Tab-separated table of C-alpha atoms in Angstrom:
chain	number	residue	atom	x	y	z
A	1365	UNK	CA	3.112	-26.085	-10.047
A	1366	UNK	CA	5.913	-24.178	-8.163
A	1367	UNK	CA	4.903	-20.891	-6.484
A	1368	UNK	CA	8.462	-19.813	-6.300
A	1369	UNK	CA	8.865	-20.260	-10.011
A	1370	UNK	CA	5.551	-18.509	-10.715
A	1371	UNK	CA	6.611	-15.537	-8.485
A	1372	UNK	CA	10.038	-15.228	-10.085
A	1373	UNK	CA	8.730	-15.462	-13.673
A	1374	UNK	CA	5.664	-13.334	-13.092
A	1375	UNK	CA	6.560	-10.688	-10.413
A	1376	UNK	CA	3.887	-8.205	-11.483
A	1377	UNK	CA	1.078	-10.752	-11.532
A	1378	UNK	CA	2.350	-12.225	-8.315
A	1379	UNK	CA	2.283	-8.889	-6.614
A	1380	UNK	CA	-1.332	-8.161	-7.777
A	1381	UNK	CA	-2.279	-11.595	-6.426
A	1382	UNK	CA	-0.688	-11.012	-3.016
A	1383	UNK	CA	-1.987	-7.413	-2.777
A	1384	UNK	CA	-5.521	-8.313	-3.574
A	1385	UNK	CA	-5.630	-11.361	-1.239
A	1386	UNK	CA	-3.849	-9.367	1.604
A	1387	UNK	CA	-6.120	-6.371	1.262
A	1388	UNK	CA	-9.275	-8.535	1.238
A	1389	UNK	CA	-7.974	-10.462	4.225
A	1390	UNK	CA	-7.165	-7.374	6.190
A	1391	UNK	CA	-10.630	-5.954	5.694
A	1392	UNK	CA	-12.228	-9.230	6.692
A	1393	UNK	CA	-10.067	-9.244	9.825
A	1394	UNK	CA	-11.094	-5.664	10.569
A	1395	UNK	CA	-14.776	-6.378	10.177
A	1396	UNK	CA	-14.968	-9.779	12.022
A	1397	UNK	CA	-12.198	-9.484	14.643
A	1398	UNK	CA	-11.644	-5.810	15.396
A	1399	UNK	CA	-15.293	-4.707	14.892
A	1400	UNK	CA	-16.583	-8.113	15.987
A	1401	UNK	CA	-19.124	-8.349	13.158
A	1402	UNK	CA	-20.547	-11.812	12.778
A	1403	UNK	CA	-19.391	-13.437	9.414
A	1404	UNK	CA	-23.115	-13.530	8.376
A	1405	UNK	CA	-23.228	-9.683	8.603
A	1406	UNK	CA	-19.965	-8.902	6.813
A	1407	UNK	CA	-20.236	-5.845	4.560
A	1408	UNK	CA	-19.365	-7.584	1.224
A	1409	UNK	CA	-19.597	-4.239	-0.635
A	1410	UNK	CA	-16.806	-2.854	1.669
A	1411	UNK	CA	-14.853	-6.084	1.006
A	1412	UNK	CA	-15.243	-5.400	-2.741
A	1413	UNK	CA	-13.866	-1.920	-2.142
A	1414	UNK	CA	-10.716	-3.387	-0.519
A	1415	UNK	CA	-10.315	-6.147	-3.229
A	1416	UNK	CA	-10.476	-3.574	-6.107
A	1417	UNK	CA	-8.276	-1.151	-4.315
A	1418	UNK	CA	-5.844	-3.799	-3.396
A	1419	UNK	CA	-5.494	-5.094	-6.982
A	1420	UNK	CA	-5.397	-1.775	-8.725
A	1421	UNK	CA	-3.457	0.540	-6.402
A	1422	UNK	CA	-1.424	-1.871	-4.096
A	1423	UNK	CA	-0.925	-4.588	-6.644
A	1424	UNK	CA	-0.453	-2.702	-9.890
A	1425	UNK	CA	0.539	0.945	-9.359
A	1426	UNK	CA	2.653	0.324	-6.309
A	1427	UNK	CA	4.730	-2.315	-8.167
A	1428	UNK	CA	5.281	-0.133	-11.100
A	1429	UNK	CA	6.572	2.817	-9.186
A	1430	UNK	CA	8.366	1.183	-6.306
A	1431	UNK	CA	10.135	-1.365	-8.511
A	1432	UNK	CA	10.296	-0.055	-12.073
A	1433	UNK	CA	10.472	3.640	-11.514
A	1434	UNK	CA	12.636	3.491	-8.451
A	1435	UNK	CA	15.051	1.207	-10.204
A	1436	UNK	CA	15.459	3.903	-12.813
A	1437	UNK	CA	15.689	6.786	-10.440
A	1438	UNK	CA	18.001	5.179	-7.801
A	1439	UNK	CA	20.771	2.581	-7.683
A	1440	UNK	CA	18.660	0.345	-5.587
A	1441	UNK	CA	20.564	-2.929	-6.316
A	1442	UNK	CA	23.908	-1.677	-5.049
A	1443	UNK	CA	22.642	-0.444	-1.760
A	1444	UNK	CA	20.127	-3.146	-0.935
A	1445	UNK	CA	22.467	-5.990	-1.677
A	1446	UNK	CA	25.120	-4.805	0.811
A	1447	UNK	CA	25.317	-6.084	4.378
A	1448	UNK	CA	23.806	-3.642	6.953
A	1449	UNK	CA	27.176	-2.692	8.340
A	1450	UNK	CA	28.136	-1.432	4.940
A	1451	UNK	CA	24.814	0.233	4.320
A	1452	UNK	CA	25.212	2.607	7.228
A	1453	UNK	CA	28.511	3.836	5.872
A	1454	UNK	CA	27.245	4.214	2.260
A	1455	UNK	CA	26.525	8.061	2.037
A	1456	UNK	CA	25.054	8.099	-1.503
A	1457	UNK	CA	23.079	4.902	-0.650
A	1458	UNK	CA	21.629	6.544	2.450
A	1459	UNK	CA	20.732	9.669	0.413
A	1460	UNK	CA	18.964	7.437	-2.011
A	1461	UNK	CA	17.211	5.673	0.895
A	1462	UNK	CA	15.986	9.044	2.266
A	1463	UNK	CA	14.959	10.207	-1.252
A	1464	UNK	CA	12.931	6.928	-1.843
A	1465	UNK	CA	11.278	7.404	1.539
A	1466	UNK	CA	10.501	11.070	0.990
A	1467	UNK	CA	9.062	10.242	-2.488
A	1468	UNK	CA	7.011	7.401	-1.219
A	1469	UNK	CA	5.532	9.449	1.527
A	1470	UNK	CA	4.578	12.103	-1.024
A	1471	UNK	CA	2.948	9.409	-3.278
A	1472	UNK	CA	1.099	7.922	-0.210
A	1473	UNK	CA	-0.177	11.450	0.711
A	1474	UNK	CA	-1.009	12.847	-2.785
A	1475	UNK	CA	-1.958	9.643	-4.640
A	1476	UNK	CA	-2.723	6.827	-2.277
A	1477	UNK	CA	-5.107	8.424	0.174
A	1478	UNK	CA	-7.130	10.327	-2.519
A	1479	UNK	CA	-7.318	7.202	-4.598
A	1480	UNK	CA	-8.531	5.184	-1.671
A	1481	UNK	CA	-11.317	7.700	-0.941
A	1482	UNK	CA	-12.212	7.908	-4.655
A	1483	UNK	CA	-12.473	4.067	-4.778
A	1484	UNK	CA	-14.607	4.135	-1.622
A	1485	UNK	CA	-16.974	6.764	-3.134
A	1486	UNK	CA	-17.231	4.587	-6.271
A	1487	UNK	CA	-18.292	1.628	-4.195
A	1488	UNK	CA	-20.559	3.269	-1.733
A	1489	UNK	CA	-21.957	6.368	-3.450
A	1490	UNK	CA	-24.672	4.542	-5.336
A	1491	UNK	CA	-23.771	6.667	-8.376
A	1492	UNK	CA	-22.421	5.586	-11.685
A	1493	UNK	CA	-21.073	8.956	-12.388
A	1494	UNK	CA	-17.220	9.043	-11.823
A	1495	UNK	CA	-17.255	12.803	-11.214
A	1496	UNK	CA	-19.402	12.167	-8.115
A	1497	UNK	CA	-16.803	9.542	-6.984
A	1498	UNK	CA	-13.996	12.086	-7.526
A	1499	UNK	CA	-15.911	14.891	-5.786
A	1500	UNK	CA	-16.960	12.738	-2.781
A	1501	UNK	CA	-13.585	11.018	-2.526
A	1502	UNK	CA	-11.564	14.252	-2.499
A	1503	UNK	CA	-13.919	15.806	0.012
A	1504	UNK	CA	-13.376	12.826	2.331
A	1505	UNK	CA	-9.658	13.060	1.764
A	1506	UNK	CA	-9.643	16.606	2.769
A	1507	UNK	CA	-11.929	16.105	5.800
A	1508	UNK	CA	-9.660	13.265	7.166
A	1509	UNK	CA	-6.364	14.658	6.059
A	1510	UNK	CA	-4.854	15.722	9.382
A	1511	UNK	CA	-5.463	12.405	11.179
A	1512	UNK	CA	-4.786	10.283	8.088
A	1513	UNK	CA	-1.356	12.113	7.379
A	1514	UNK	CA	-0.281	11.731	11.055
A	1515	UNK	CA	-1.027	7.989	10.977
A	1516	UNK	CA	0.495	7.499	7.493
A	1517	UNK	CA	3.813	9.152	8.502
A	1518	UNK	CA	3.917	7.321	11.755
A	1519	UNK	CA	3.582	4.005	10.109
A	1520	UNK	CA	5.211	4.397	6.737
A	1521	UNK	CA	8.265	6.479	7.612
A	1522	UNK	CA	9.924	3.764	9.563
A	1523	UNK	CA	8.453	1.052	7.369
A	1524	UNK	CA	9.809	2.634	4.257
A	1525	UNK	CA	13.340	2.910	5.807
A	1526	UNK	CA	13.293	-0.919	6.165
A	1527	UNK	CA	11.441	-1.723	2.866
A	1528	UNK	CA	13.815	0.345	0.757
A	1529	UNK	CA	16.794	-1.166	2.529
A	1530	UNK	CA	16.150	-4.866	1.863
A	1531	UNK	CA	17.077	-6.562	-1.407
A	1532	UNK	CA	14.687	-5.677	-4.272
A	1533	UNK	CA	13.097	-9.043	-4.420
A	1534	UNK	CA	11.982	-8.668	-0.803
A	1535	UNK	CA	10.865	-5.095	-1.020
A	1536	UNK	CA	7.208	-5.591	-1.715
A	1537	UNK	CA	6.791	-8.773	0.300
A	1538	UNK	CA	8.179	-6.841	3.273
A	1539	UNK	CA	5.929	-3.891	2.398
A	1540	UNK	CA	2.820	-6.246	2.347
A	1541	UNK	CA	3.472	-7.417	5.915
A	1542	UNK	CA	3.323	-3.758	7.107
A	1543	UNK	CA	0.527	-3.021	4.663
A	1544	UNK	CA	-1.627	-5.849	6.049
A	1545	UNK	CA	-1.710	-4.070	9.408
A	1546	UNK	CA	-2.156	-0.660	7.902
A	1547	UNK	CA	-4.964	-1.873	5.668
A	1548	UNK	CA	-6.766	-3.494	8.713
A	1549	UNK	CA	-6.426	-0.125	10.380
A	1550	UNK	CA	-7.686	1.783	7.378
A	1551	UNK	CA	-10.550	-0.665	6.950
A	1552	UNK	CA	-11.519	-0.231	10.544
A	1553	UNK	CA	-11.117	3.537	10.740
A	1554	UNK	CA	-12.276	4.517	7.235
A	1555	UNK	CA	-13.791	1.471	5.485
A	1556	UNK	CA	-17.357	1.658	6.522
A	1557	UNK	CA	-20.218	3.468	4.788
């Protein structure tokens, strides 16, 4: 078995695997290290939330839009394959970089955060009714919007500028590094019941 070969031949499945593992590990770190919860008292329901969210949103959806859709909307290969010295002189490439960053911040604000809170409501609400999940999730999103948006822009604006500048095959691996820290923060700040 060659992981490199698997990753090259199955980039979508590889991203789901990385995102699920990373998101679960970030939550476990937040619970046991940041919150200092003994391993015997870990909230496994909360861990399930982060596994499901990691696989679905960070693994599946994020790959589809940041790789497949962005490749159709922007000439990502030309810009990302250039040396840094050439990138800073590439006006159209820098415009595409700014557009990708703005689009991603919009997706994070309008899709990512509400989706996270809906997933959270689905795991913690005790209800099997998806309308309860949506209502509860959207309410939490609205209540936390100002702080979440400030933190989101503070982290993802500079991270996106880097992520959307590196070669395409490194885009999501670089993003997962930043996302690990972001997810640990989100777990610590918003992951509990």
